[in-house]
Short mmCIF file of C-alpha atoms in Angstrom, two decimals:
data_model
loop_
_atom_site.label_atom_id
_atom_site.label_comp_id
_atom_site.label_asym_id
_atom_site.label_seq_id
_atom_site.Cartn_x
_atom_site.Cartn_y
_atom_site.Cartn_z
CA MET A 1 0.00 0.00 0.00
CA PRO A 2 1.55 3.40 -1.00
CA MET A 3 2.48 5.72 1.81
CA GLU A 4 1.11 9.23 2.01
CA ASN A 5 3.05 12.42 2.22
CA PRO A 6 2.25 14.08 5.59
CA ILE A 7 2.56 17.57 4.18
CA THR A 8 0.73 17.29 0.89
CA ARG A 9 -1.23 14.28 1.86
CA GLU A 10 -0.23 12.87 -1.42
CA PRO A 11 1.10 9.47 -1.79
CA SER A 12 4.96 9.27 -1.77
CA PRO A 13 6.71 7.80 -4.77
CA PRO A 14 8.14 4.36 -4.26
CA PRO A 15 11.87 4.20 -3.18
CA ALA A 16 14.48 3.66 -5.83
CA PRO A 17 15.88 0.13 -6.03
CA PRO A 18 19.50 -0.43 -4.65
CA PRO A 19 22.35 -0.55 -7.13
CA PRO A 20 23.32 -4.01 -8.30
CA LEU A 21 26.22 -5.80 -6.51
CA THR A 22 29.35 -6.97 -8.26
CA ARG A 23 31.11 -10.34 -7.70
CA ALA A 24 33.31 -8.74 -5.06
CA GLY A 25 30.22 -7.73 -3.07
CA ARG A 26 30.69 -3.99 -3.68
CA SER A 27 28.22 -1.56 -5.17
CA HIS A 28 29.03 -0.93 -8.70
CA ILE A 29 28.91 2.80 -9.18
CA PRO A 30 30.67 3.81 -12.30
CA GLY A 31 33.82 5.97 -11.59
CA VAL A 32 33.55 6.02 -7.81
CA SER A 33 34.26 2.36 -7.02
CA HIS A 34 37.23 2.15 -9.39
CA THR A 35 38.92 5.15 -7.79
CA ARG A 36 38.41 3.75 -4.30
CA GLU A 37 40.07 0.45 -5.18
CA ARG A 38 43.06 2.17 -6.70
CA MET A 39 43.54 4.24 -3.53
CA GLN A 40 43.35 1.12 -1.34
CA ARG A 41 46.06 -0.61 -3.38
CA TRP A 42 48.41 2.35 -3.07
CA ALA A 43 47.76 2.46 0.67
CA ARG A 44 48.70 -1.16 1.09
CA ARG A 45 51.89 -0.69 -0.91
CA LEU A 46 53.04 2.20 1.25
CA LEU A 47 51.96 0.72 4.59
CA THR A 48 53.86 -2.61 4.33
CA PRO A 49 57.43 -1.13 4.10
CA VAL A 50 56.61 1.30 6.85
CA LEU A 51 55.55 -1.49 9.17
CA VAL A 52 58.69 -3.58 8.34
CA LEU A 53 61.03 -0.66 8.95
CA THR A 54 59.23 0.15 12.17
CA ALA A 55 59.66 -3.45 13.41
CA LEU A 56 63.37 -3.55 12.51
CA GLY A 57 63.98 -0.24 14.18
CA GLY A 58 62.21 -1.36 17.30
CA GLY A 59 64.23 -4.59 17.45
CA LEU A 60 67.53 -2.74 16.98
CA PHE A 61 66.56 -0.27 19.67
CA LEU A 62 65.70 -3.11 22.04
CA PHE A 63 69.03 -4.94 21.32
CA LEU A 64 71.08 -1.80 21.92
CA HIS A 65 69.18 -1.12 25.10
CA LEU A 66 69.78 -4.62 26.43
CA ALA A 67 73.44 -4.49 25.39
CA SER A 68 73.87 -1.27 27.29
CA LEU A 69 72.48 -2.94 30.38
CA LYS A 70 75.11 -5.77 30.21
CA ARG A 71 77.97 -5.38 32.70
CA LEU A 72 81.44 -5.85 31.15
CA PRO A 73 83.90 -8.00 33.21
CA SER A 74 86.97 -6.42 34.55
CA GLN A 75 89.94 -6.77 32.23
CA ILE A 76 92.93 -8.67 33.65
CA GLU A 77 96.27 -8.37 32.05
CA PRO A 78 97.60 -11.77 30.76
CA ALA A 79 100.72 -11.41 32.88
CA ALA A 80 98.64 -11.28 36.02
CA ARG A 81 96.77 -14.57 35.42
CA VAL A 82 98.35 -17.58 37.15
CA PHE A 83 98.33 -21.01 35.50
CA ARG A 84 98.95 -24.15 37.55
CA VAL A 85 101.24 -26.29 35.38
CA PRO A 86 103.48 -29.36 35.69
CA VAL A 87 107.02 -29.01 34.36
CA PHE A 88 109.67 -31.36 32.97
CA LEU A 89 113.17 -31.17 34.42
CA VAL A 90 115.81 -31.15 31.68
CA GLN A 91 118.75 -33.43 32.51
CA ARG A 92 121.89 -34.55 30.72
CA LEU A 93 121.36 -38.26 30.23
CA ASP A 94 123.24 -41.40 29.37
CA ILE A 95 120.66 -43.72 27.83
CA ARG A 96 120.57 -47.22 26.45
CA PRO A 97 118.30 -47.69 23.39
CA LEU A 98 116.05 -50.74 23.45
CA GLN A 99 114.71 -52.79 20.57
CA THR A 100 111.48 -54.56 21.44
CA SER A 101 110.38 -57.87 19.97
CA PHE A 102 108.38 -60.99 20.74
CA GLY A 103 109.30 -64.66 20.63
CA THR A 104 108.67 -68.14 21.99
CA ALA A 105 111.28 -69.85 24.15
CA LEU A 106 112.70 -73.08 22.75
CA ALA A 107 114.83 -75.71 24.45
CA ASP A 108 118.46 -75.59 23.37
CA ARG A 109 118.51 -79.42 23.36
CA GLN A 110 115.42 -81.55 22.96
CA VAL A 111 115.58 -85.08 21.55
CA THR A 112 113.33 -88.07 21.11
CA VAL A 113 115.15 -91.16 22.38
CA ALA A 114 114.43 -94.20 20.19
CA ALA A 115 115.12 -97.91 20.58
CA GLU A 116 118.31 -99.21 18.95
CA VAL A 117 117.66 -102.95 19.39
CA VAL A 118 114.65 -105.18 19.09
CA GLY A 119 113.05 -106.78 22.11
CA ARG A 120 110.57 -106.53 24.92
CA ILE A 121 110.81 -103.84 27.63
CA ILE A 122 111.38 -105.62 30.92
CA GLU A 123 112.24 -102.68 33.20
CA THR A 124 111.50 -98.94 33.41
CA HIS A 125 112.94 -96.50 35.95
CA GLY A 126 111.59 -92.96 36.32
CA LEU A 127 109.80 -93.05 32.99
CA GLN A 128 107.29 -90.31 33.83
CA VAL A 129 106.71 -86.83 32.52
CA GLY A 130 108.60 -84.34 34.66
CA THR A 131 111.22 -86.81 35.96
CA VAL A 132 114.73 -85.36 36.05
CA LEU A 133 117.26 -87.76 34.52
CA SER A 134 121.02 -87.75 34.86
CA GLY A 135 123.35 -88.02 31.93
CA PRO A 136 124.82 -91.16 30.37
CA PRO A 137 127.57 -93.14 32.11
CA PRO A 138 131.06 -91.81 31.32
CA ALA A 139 132.77 -93.64 28.50
CA PRO A 140 136.14 -95.20 29.35
CA GLY A 141 139.04 -93.05 28.29
CA ASP A 142 137.08 -89.83 27.68
CA GLY A 143 138.64 -88.03 30.64
CA SER A 144 135.38 -87.66 32.57
CA PRO A 145 135.59 -88.13 36.33
CA PRO A 146 134.12 -91.44 37.45
CA ALA A 147 130.66 -91.23 38.94
CA SER A 148 130.14 -92.07 42.58
CA ALA A 149 127.40 -94.51 41.54
CA PRO A 150 126.63 -95.85 38.07
CA PRO A 151 123.48 -94.28 36.60
CA THR A 152 120.37 -96.42 36.42
CA PRO A 153 119.08 -97.12 32.90
CA VAL A 154 115.72 -95.56 32.11
CA ILE A 155 114.59 -98.56 30.05
CA ARG A 156 115.94 -102.10 29.93
CA ILE A 157 115.16 -104.30 26.92
CA ASP A 158 115.37 -108.09 27.25
CA PRO A 159 119.14 -108.78 26.86
CA GLU A 160 119.16 -112.65 26.71
CA THR A 161 119.42 -112.85 22.92
CA TYR A 162 122.31 -110.39 22.88
CA ARG A 163 124.10 -112.22 25.69
CA GLU A 164 123.96 -115.43 23.68
CA ARG A 165 125.29 -113.66 20.64
CA LEU A 166 128.08 -112.27 22.78
CA LEU A 167 128.98 -115.74 24.07
CA GLN A 168 128.89 -117.15 20.54
CA ALA A 169 131.17 -114.41 19.25
CA GLU A 170 133.56 -114.99 22.14
CA ALA A 171 133.61 -118.73 21.41
CA LEU A 172 134.38 -118.22 17.73
CA LEU A 173 137.08 -115.77 18.62
CA ALA A 174 138.60 -118.26 21.06
CA GLN A 175 138.54 -120.91 18.32
CA ASP A 176 140.37 -118.58 15.98
CA THR A 177 142.94 -117.88 18.63
CA ALA A 178 143.53 -121.58 19.20
CA GLU A 179 143.88 -122.23 15.48
CA LEU A 180 146.40 -119.44 15.18
CA GLU A 181 148.39 -120.93 18.02
CA GLN A 182 148.30 -124.32 16.25
CA ILE A 183 149.53 -122.77 13.03
CA SER A 184 152.31 -121.02 14.88
CA GLN A 185 153.41 -124.31 16.44
CA GLU A 186 153.32 -126.14 13.10
CA VAL A 187 155.31 -123.38 11.46
CA GLN A 188 157.90 -123.60 14.18
CA ASN A 189 158.15 -127.42 13.81
CA ASN A 190 158.38 -127.26 10.04
CA ARG A 191 161.08 -124.64 10.21
CA GLU A 192 163.14 -126.85 12.50
CA LEU A 193 162.60 -129.83 10.21
CA LEU A 194 163.45 -127.69 7.19
CA ALA A 195 166.72 -126.67 8.81
CA GLN A 196 167.56 -130.33 9.46
CA ARG A 197 166.64 -131.33 5.90
CA ARG A 198 168.77 -128.53 4.52
CA ARG A 199 171.75 -129.80 6.51
CA THR A 200 171.12 -133.32 5.22
CA LEU A 201 170.79 -131.95 1.69
CA ALA A 202 174.09 -130.15 2.07
CA SER A 203 175.78 -133.43 3.20
CA ALA A 204 174.22 -135.29 0.26
CA GLU A 205 175.48 -132.58 -2.07
CA GLU A 206 179.04 -133.06 -0.73
CA GLN A 207 178.78 -136.85 -1.30
CA LEU A 208 177.54 -136.24 -4.82
CA LYS A 209 180.44 -133.93 -5.61
CA LEU A 210 182.91 -136.51 -4.18
CA GLN A 211 181.50 -139.36 -6.29
CA ARG A 212 181.64 -137.19 -9.38
CA ARG A 213 185.32 -136.37 -8.80
CA LEU A 214 186.11 -140.09 -8.22
CA GLN A 215 184.21 -140.94 -11.34
CA GLU A 216 186.21 -138.42 -13.30
CA GLN A 217 189.42 -139.87 -11.88
CA GLY A 218 188.30 -143.42 -12.74
CA ALA A 219 188.30 -144.57 -9.14
CA GLY A 220 184.59 -144.53 -8.52
CA ARG A 221 181.78 -146.80 -9.46
CA GLU A 222 178.79 -145.88 -11.56
CA THR A 223 176.26 -147.53 -9.25
CA GLU A 224 177.50 -145.60 -6.25
CA LEU A 225 177.24 -142.35 -8.17
CA ARG A 226 173.65 -143.14 -9.15
CA ARG A 227 172.75 -143.98 -5.56
CA VAL A 228 174.19 -140.69 -4.24
CA GLU A 229 172.36 -138.71 -6.94
CA ILE A 230 169.04 -140.37 -6.00
CA GLU A 231 169.55 -139.56 -2.32
CA TYR A 232 170.40 -135.96 -3.17
CA GLN A 233 167.23 -135.58 -5.22
CA GLN A 234 165.15 -137.06 -2.39
CA TYR A 235 166.59 -134.61 0.14
CA ALA A 236 166.09 -131.69 -2.27
CA GLU A 237 162.45 -132.65 -2.82
CA ALA A 238 161.90 -132.88 0.95
CA VAL A 239 163.37 -129.40 1.46
CA LEU A 240 161.19 -127.99 -1.33
CA GLN A 241 158.11 -129.67 0.16
CA LEU A 242 158.82 -128.19 3.59
CA GLU A 243 159.33 -124.71 2.11
CA THR A 244 156.00 -125.02 0.27
CA THR A 245 154.32 -126.15 3.47
CA LEU A 246 155.67 -123.14 5.32
CA LYS A 247 154.32 -120.80 2.62
CA LEU A 248 150.90 -122.43 2.74
CA GLU A 249 150.88 -122.19 6.51
CA GLU A 250 151.57 -118.45 6.20
CA VAL A 251 148.57 -118.10 3.89
CA ARG A 252 146.50 -120.17 6.28
CA ARG A 253 147.60 -117.89 9.14
CA LYS A 254 146.36 -114.83 7.22
CA GLN A 255 143.02 -116.51 6.56
CA VAL A 256 142.58 -117.31 10.23
CA GLN A 257 143.62 -113.79 11.20
CA ALA A 258 141.03 -112.32 8.82
CA ARG A 259 138.38 -114.62 10.23
CA GLN A 260 139.50 -113.63 13.70
CA ALA A 261 139.09 -109.92 12.84
CA ALA A 262 135.57 -110.60 11.60
CA HIS A 263 134.77 -112.49 14.78
CA GLU A 264 136.21 -109.60 16.82
CA ARG A 265 133.85 -107.22 15.02
CA ASP A 266 130.99 -109.61 15.71
CA LEU A 267 132.01 -109.64 19.35
CA ALA A 268 132.11 -105.82 19.47
CA LEU A 269 128.70 -105.66 17.79
CA ALA A 270 127.31 -108.18 20.26
CA ARG A 271 128.67 -106.15 23.15
CA LEU A 272 127.21 -102.97 21.63
CA GLU A 273 123.80 -104.57 21.18
CA LEU A 274 123.93 -105.85 24.73
CA GLN A 275 124.89 -102.36 25.91
CA ARG A 276 122.09 -100.79 23.86
CA SER A 277 119.55 -103.00 25.52
CA GLU A 278 119.93 -100.58 28.45
CA VAL A 279 118.62 -97.13 27.47
CA PHE A 280 120.18 -94.13 29.24
CA ALA A 281 119.39 -90.41 28.92
CA PRO A 282 121.79 -88.92 26.32
CA PHE A 283 122.21 -85.77 28.47
CA PRO A 284 120.86 -84.44 31.78
CA GLY A 285 117.29 -83.29 31.30
CA VAL A 286 113.62 -83.68 32.11
CA VAL A 287 111.25 -86.23 30.60
CA SER A 288 108.69 -84.23 28.60
CA ARG A 289 106.87 -87.10 26.87
CA VAL A 290 106.55 -90.92 27.20
CA MET A 291 105.67 -93.13 24.20
CA VAL A 292 106.05 -96.74 25.53
CA GLU A 293 105.00 -98.87 28.48
CA HIS A 294 106.44 -101.76 30.46
CA GLY A 295 106.22 -105.04 28.56
CA GLN A 296 105.89 -103.43 25.13
CA TYR A 297 107.77 -105.00 22.22
CA VAL A 298 109.88 -102.42 20.42
CA ARG A 299 111.94 -102.35 17.24
CA PRO A 300 114.95 -100.27 16.24
CA GLY A 301 113.93 -96.68 15.54
CA GLU A 302 110.72 -96.80 17.55
CA PRO A 303 110.45 -93.68 19.84
CA LEU A 304 110.62 -94.35 23.57
CA PHE A 305 110.50 -90.96 25.33
CA GLU A 306 111.28 -87.28 24.78
CA LEU A 307 113.99 -85.55 26.80
CA THR A 308 114.32 -81.76 27.22
CA ASP A 309 117.35 -79.92 28.54
CA LEU A 310 116.18 -76.99 30.69
CA SER A 311 119.63 -75.69 31.56
CA ARG A 312 119.75 -73.47 28.47
CA VAL A 313 116.78 -72.00 26.61
CA GLU A 314 116.94 -70.12 23.32
CA VAL A 315 114.48 -67.43 22.16
CA PRO A 316 114.35 -66.48 18.44
CA LEU A 317 113.50 -62.78 18.03
CA ALA A 318 112.61 -60.79 14.90
CA VAL A 319 114.53 -57.50 14.60
CA PRO A 320 114.00 -54.83 11.89
CA LEU A 321 116.76 -54.62 9.31
CA SER A 322 117.36 -50.99 10.30
CA ARG A 323 118.50 -52.09 13.78
CA SER A 324 120.31 -55.26 12.77
CA ASP A 325 123.57 -53.44 11.93
CA GLU A 326 123.93 -52.35 15.57
CA ILE A 327 123.61 -55.95 16.77
CA VAL A 328 126.05 -57.15 14.10
CA SER A 329 128.59 -54.56 15.23
CA LEU A 330 128.27 -55.60 18.86
CA LEU A 331 128.64 -59.30 18.00
CA ALA A 332 131.64 -58.58 15.78
CA ALA A 333 133.27 -56.72 18.69
CA GLY A 334 132.90 -59.80 20.89
CA GLU A 335 129.96 -58.43 22.88
CA GLN A 336 126.70 -60.23 23.44
CA PRO A 337 123.85 -57.71 23.79
CA ARG A 338 121.81 -58.12 26.94
CA VAL A 339 118.13 -59.04 26.53
CA GLN A 340 115.42 -58.32 29.10
CA LEU A 341 112.58 -60.85 28.94
CA SER A 342 109.13 -60.66 30.53
CA GLU A 343 105.69 -62.22 30.14
CA HIS A 344 104.25 -59.17 28.35
CA GLU A 345 105.22 -55.62 27.42
CA ALA A 346 103.89 -54.07 30.64
CA ALA A 347 105.68 -56.51 32.98
CA HIS A 348 109.08 -56.01 34.58
CA CYS A 349 112.14 -57.95 33.53
CA ARG A 350 111.90 -61.52 34.79
CA TRP A 351 114.63 -63.31 32.83
CA VAL A 352 117.91 -62.09 31.38
CA GLY A 353 119.47 -63.48 28.23
CA ARG A 354 122.27 -62.72 25.78
CA VAL A 355 122.18 -62.48 21.99
CA THR A 356 124.59 -65.17 20.82
CA ARG A 357 124.03 -65.33 17.07
CA MET A 358 122.06 -63.94 14.15
CA ALA A 359 120.51 -65.58 11.12
CA PRO A 360 122.41 -64.85 7.89
CA VAL A 361 119.25 -64.44 5.79
CA ALA A 362 116.47 -61.85 6.35
CA ASP A 363 112.77 -62.50 5.96
CA GLU A 364 111.69 -60.92 2.68
CA THR A 365 108.04 -60.74 3.79
CA THR A 366 108.44 -58.94 7.13
CA ARG A 367 111.77 -57.22 6.35
CA THR A 368 113.22 -58.51 9.60
CA VAL A 369 116.18 -60.65 10.58
CA ARG A 370 116.12 -63.27 13.32
CA VAL A 371 118.46 -63.11 16.30
CA TYR A 372 118.76 -65.73 19.02
CA ALA A 373 118.85 -64.90 22.71
CA GLU A 374 120.15 -67.58 25.08
CA VAL A 375 119.03 -67.81 28.71
CA ASP A 376 121.12 -69.75 31.22
CA ASN A 377 118.58 -71.25 33.61
CA THR A 378 121.32 -72.52 35.90
CA GLN A 379 121.96 -68.92 36.99
CA THR A 380 118.36 -68.09 37.94
CA VAL A 381 115.94 -69.29 40.58
CA ASP A 382 112.95 -68.94 38.25
CA PRO A 383 113.83 -70.84 35.06
CA LEU A 384 112.38 -69.90 31.69
CA ARG A 385 110.44 -72.88 30.42
CA PRO A 386 110.39 -73.82 26.74
CA GLY A 387 107.18 -72.81 25.00
CA THR A 388 106.78 -69.58 27.00
CA PHE A 389 105.74 -66.55 24.90
CA VAL A 390 107.90 -63.63 26.02
CA HIS A 391 108.36 -59.94 25.31
CA ALA A 392 111.99 -58.97 24.77
CA ARG A 393 113.91 -55.71 25.08
CA ILE A 394 117.33 -55.89 23.42
CA GLU A 395 119.90 -53.42 24.77
CA LEU A 396 121.80 -51.76 21.89
CA GLY A 397 124.75 -50.08 23.58
CA GLU A 398 124.78 -46.66 25.23
CA VAL A 399 124.35 -43.07 24.06
CA GLY A 400 125.74 -40.43 26.41
CA GLY A 401 125.29 -36.73 27.11
CA ILE A 402 121.95 -35.96 25.45
CA LEU A 403 119.06 -33.70 26.43
CA LEU A 404 115.48 -34.93 26.05
CA VAL A 405 112.13 -33.14 26.27
CA PRO A 406 108.63 -34.51 25.65
CA ARG A 407 107.57 -33.95 22.07
CA ASP A 408 104.14 -32.71 23.23
CA ALA A 409 105.82 -29.75 24.95
CA ILE A 410 107.17 -28.38 21.65
CA VAL A 411 104.98 -25.71 20.02
CA GLU A 412 106.04 -24.21 16.68
CA GLY A 413 109.70 -25.06 17.15
CA GLY A 414 109.99 -23.83 20.71
CA VAL A 415 109.08 -24.53 24.33
CA TYR A 416 108.01 -22.56 27.35
CA VAL A 417 110.39 -22.65 30.29
CA ALA A 418 109.29 -21.94 33.86
CA ALA A 419 111.81 -19.26 34.82
CA THR A 420 112.16 -17.59 38.20
CA ALA A 421 109.28 -15.11 38.67
CA PRO A 422 110.06 -11.43 39.47
CA ALA A 423 108.36 -9.60 42.33
CA PRO A 424 104.74 -9.04 41.17
CA ARG A 425 103.61 -5.40 40.73
CA ASN A 426 100.32 -3.74 39.71
CA GLU A 427 99.97 -2.58 36.13
CA VAL A 428 98.00 0.43 34.93
CA GLY A 429 94.36 -0.49 34.58
CA GLY A 430 94.85 -3.64 36.64
CA ASN A 431 93.32 -2.58 39.94
CA SER A 432 90.34 -4.91 39.78
CA GLU A 433 89.60 -7.45 42.52
CA GLU A 434 90.40 -10.38 40.19
CA GLN A 435 93.83 -8.95 39.31
CA GLU A 436 94.67 -8.33 42.94
CA ALA A 437 93.69 -11.92 43.86
CA ALA A 438 95.83 -13.37 41.04
CA THR A 439 98.79 -11.22 42.01
CA SER A 440 98.41 -12.27 45.65
CA GLU A 441 98.32 -15.95 44.60
CA ALA A 442 101.48 -15.55 42.54
CA ARG A 443 103.18 -13.73 45.41
CA ASN A 444 102.25 -16.31 48.03
CA SER A 445 103.02 -19.39 45.89
CA ALA A 446 106.23 -21.23 46.88
CA GLU A 447 106.76 -22.48 43.32
CA SER A 448 105.85 -19.32 41.45
CA ALA A 449 107.49 -18.86 38.06
CA ILE A 450 107.11 -16.96 34.84
CA ALA A 451 106.77 -18.35 31.33
CA GLU A 452 109.77 -17.79 29.07
CA ARG A 453 109.75 -18.72 25.38
CA ARG A 454 112.77 -20.67 24.08
CA GLU A 455 113.49 -21.59 20.48
CA ILE A 456 115.14 -25.01 20.34
CA THR A 457 116.91 -27.19 17.77
CA VAL A 458 115.74 -30.81 17.55
CA GLY A 459 118.33 -33.33 16.43
CA GLY A 460 116.00 -36.33 16.29
CA THR A 461 113.24 -38.17 18.08
CA LEU A 462 113.29 -41.10 20.45
CA ALA A 463 109.85 -42.55 21.20
CA SER A 464 107.76 -39.72 22.70
CA PHE A 465 110.83 -37.54 23.33
CA ALA A 466 112.76 -35.10 21.18
CA ILE A 467 116.56 -34.88 21.29
CA VAL A 468 117.46 -31.21 21.85
CA THR A 469 120.81 -30.05 20.52
CA ALA A 470 120.47 -26.32 21.22
CA GLY A 471 118.23 -23.93 23.13
CA LEU A 472 118.04 -25.70 26.52
CA SER A 473 120.42 -26.45 29.36
CA PRO A 474 120.37 -29.01 32.18
CA GLY A 475 118.20 -27.74 35.00
CA ASP A 476 115.64 -25.98 32.80
CA ARG A 477 112.02 -26.70 33.58
CA VAL A 478 109.86 -27.11 30.47
CA VAL A 479 106.13 -26.41 30.83
CA LEU A 480 103.94 -29.35 29.84
CA THR A 481 100.34 -28.03 29.88
CA ASN A 482 98.29 -24.92 28.94
CA LEU A 483 100.58 -24.39 25.97
CA ASP A 484 97.78 -22.96 23.83
CA VAL A 485 97.18 -19.99 26.18
CA LEU A 486 100.67 -19.29 27.46
CA ARG A 487 102.47 -16.13 26.45
CA PRO A 488 105.91 -14.86 27.41
CA GLY A 489 105.63 -13.37 30.88
CA THR A 490 102.61 -15.42 31.99
CA LEU A 491 102.64 -16.13 35.72
CA LEU A 492 102.92 -19.82 36.55
CA SER A 493 102.45 -21.96 39.60
CA VAL A 494 104.51 -25.15 39.36
CA VAL A 495 102.47 -27.97 40.87
CA GLU A 496 104.64 -30.94 39.80
CA VAL A 497 108.20 -31.52 38.61
CA ARG A 498 108.68 -34.60 36.42
CA ASP A 499 111.81 -36.23 35.07
CA VAL A 500 112.58 -38.79 32.38
CA GLN A 501 112.01 -41.78 34.66
CA GLN A 502 108.50 -40.63 35.53
CA GLU A 503 107.68 -39.98 31.90
CA LEU A 504 108.95 -43.43 30.91
CA GLN A 505 106.63 -45.04 33.45
CA ARG A 506 103.71 -43.57 31.53
CA GLU A 507 104.72 -45.38 28.34
CA THR A 508 103.62 -48.90 27.58
CA LEU A 509 106.67 -49.78 25.45
CA PRO A 510 109.68 -47.64 26.44
CA LEU A 511 112.25 -47.61 23.66
CA PHE A 512 115.17 -46.72 25.92
CA GLU A 513 116.23 -46.79 29.54
CA VAL A 514 118.25 -44.30 31.54
CA VAL A 515 121.73 -45.44 32.49
CA GLU A 516 122.68 -42.27 34.34
CA ALA A 517 121.03 -38.86 34.77
CA THR A 518 123.06 -35.82 35.90
CA PRO A 519 120.89 -32.77 36.65
CA LEU A 520 122.97 -29.59 36.57
CA ALA A 521 120.90 -26.91 38.29
CA VAL A 522 121.28 -23.37 36.99
CA SER A 523 121.27 -20.43 39.34
CA PRO A 524 118.37 -17.97 38.99
CA GLY A 525 120.61 -15.13 37.86
CA GLU A 526 122.63 -17.10 35.33
CA ARG A 527 122.25 -15.98 31.74
CA ARG A 528 122.20 -18.46 28.89
CA PRO A 529 123.36 -17.75 25.37
#
C-alpha cells in the first residue's frame, strides 16, 4: 500500500531500487568504485614497508638497550693470570736404546730317544713326565771323572738274545785264537825240520860232488854215483816240500787272522747290542713325553720318550733390518747384547738373556732378521720354560750426554720454560679485585714462576721424546700443559716436577732406559746464550 506524504497528503513515490552488486560484493557505481580500489592498493603498498622498517627499528633499539644494560667483566692483564702447570726437568742423560720384539722360548737341546735294538721292555725307571734324569755313564778313556754310583738305565730291553750272541762271538774268537796258536806251532816245527833237511841236503850234495870227482878220476863206481844222486834228489824234494808247506801255513795264518778280525767285530757288535739293551738319557734333562710302556715289544727306531734340557733355553726374536747393523757390530766386537725378557710388554724384567748369534738371511716378507737370545737357567731361581711366549727388550749399547724433552711440549719449534718469577707489581688499569687476587696468589706461591719462550733445535726423536741439541740447558724446567694460552711473561704456579724416569713409566713400550742422569741446576741469575 503506498504511503502518504504528511505535508501534501499525497502518496509518496516508491523508493528507488538499490544498485546491483558486483562479484566482489561492492556496489558498482561507475567511476567512484574504481577510484576507491586504486587508492586502497596504493595504501597497502606504502603501509607494508613502513611497518617492516618500524619493526626492525624497534628490534635494533631493544638490542642496543639490552646491550647497554650488560655489565662488562673487569679486564685482567695476561701477565697477572696464574696457570697451575706441571714441568719437565731437563737433565743430561746417558741412555741405552732398546729394541722390542716378541718370541717363543725353545729348548736348546730336545731329543726323542728311540730304541736301537729289538726286544721286549722288561724294566722302566723314572719313565714319567717331569722326571729329572742324569746323563749317560762316562765312557772309558774320555777323561770324565768317574761317577760315585753308576746311573740307572731308564729302560731295559730283554738282553738274553744279545748275551747269547756275545757268548757265541767270544767262542768263535777263542777258536780262531787256538787255530792261530796251532799254526804257529806247526810253522815252528816245520822250520826246525826244514833246517835239518837242509843240513842233510848239504851233506848229500858233498857226497855227490865226491862221487863225481872219483868218477872223473876213474876210481869210482857208476852204481855208487847213481845212488848218491838219487839220495840228493830225495833230500832236495823234501826241502822244497817243507818250504811249500811253510808258505801255505803263512797263507792259512792270514786266513785265520782275517776270520779272527771278523769275529772280533761280531764280538764288538754283540757287546754294543747288549749295551744298547739298556737305554740311558743322552744328556741331563727332564722327561717331557713318554711313548712306551712296560712289557711293550719295540723295534729299532721306535720312539721311547722325549727328553728336554732346561739348563739353556733359546728365544728367536725378529729385529727390523734398520736395527740389525747395531747388533752385528756388537757381536763382531765380541759383545753379546743383553736381553730383558718378561711375560708381556707391561711386565718387569723376569729373565735375562744374551744375543749369541744372528741368522744370515732376512725375511723378505716382514723385512726382519732373526736373532737368538740364550738364557742360562742354571743362573736363575725362576727358570724360563720352553714354550713360554715372552716380550723382549734388546739393549743396543749406550748413548751419552743428550738432552730430552717430551715432544708434546714443543709448540712451533719452541718450548716454554718456567723461569724464576720477578716480584709481582700492579699494572695500569689492573686494579680490579680479580687482578689483585691473582697477584696475591702468585706472590704467596712457593713455586711461582714466569713463562719464558725458548726456540730449540731438535736433532731427532726417540719414542715420545725429542733430542734437543740447542736452546736448553740441564736444570731448565719445560712447561707441559696450557701451551695454547701461554704467552711470554705469563705467571705460573709449578704444581709438579717430572723427570725422564717418571715420563717413561707412563709409556707402555719404552724404547730406551736411563743409564745415568746428571741434573745440573742453573742459578736464577745465570744468563744463557
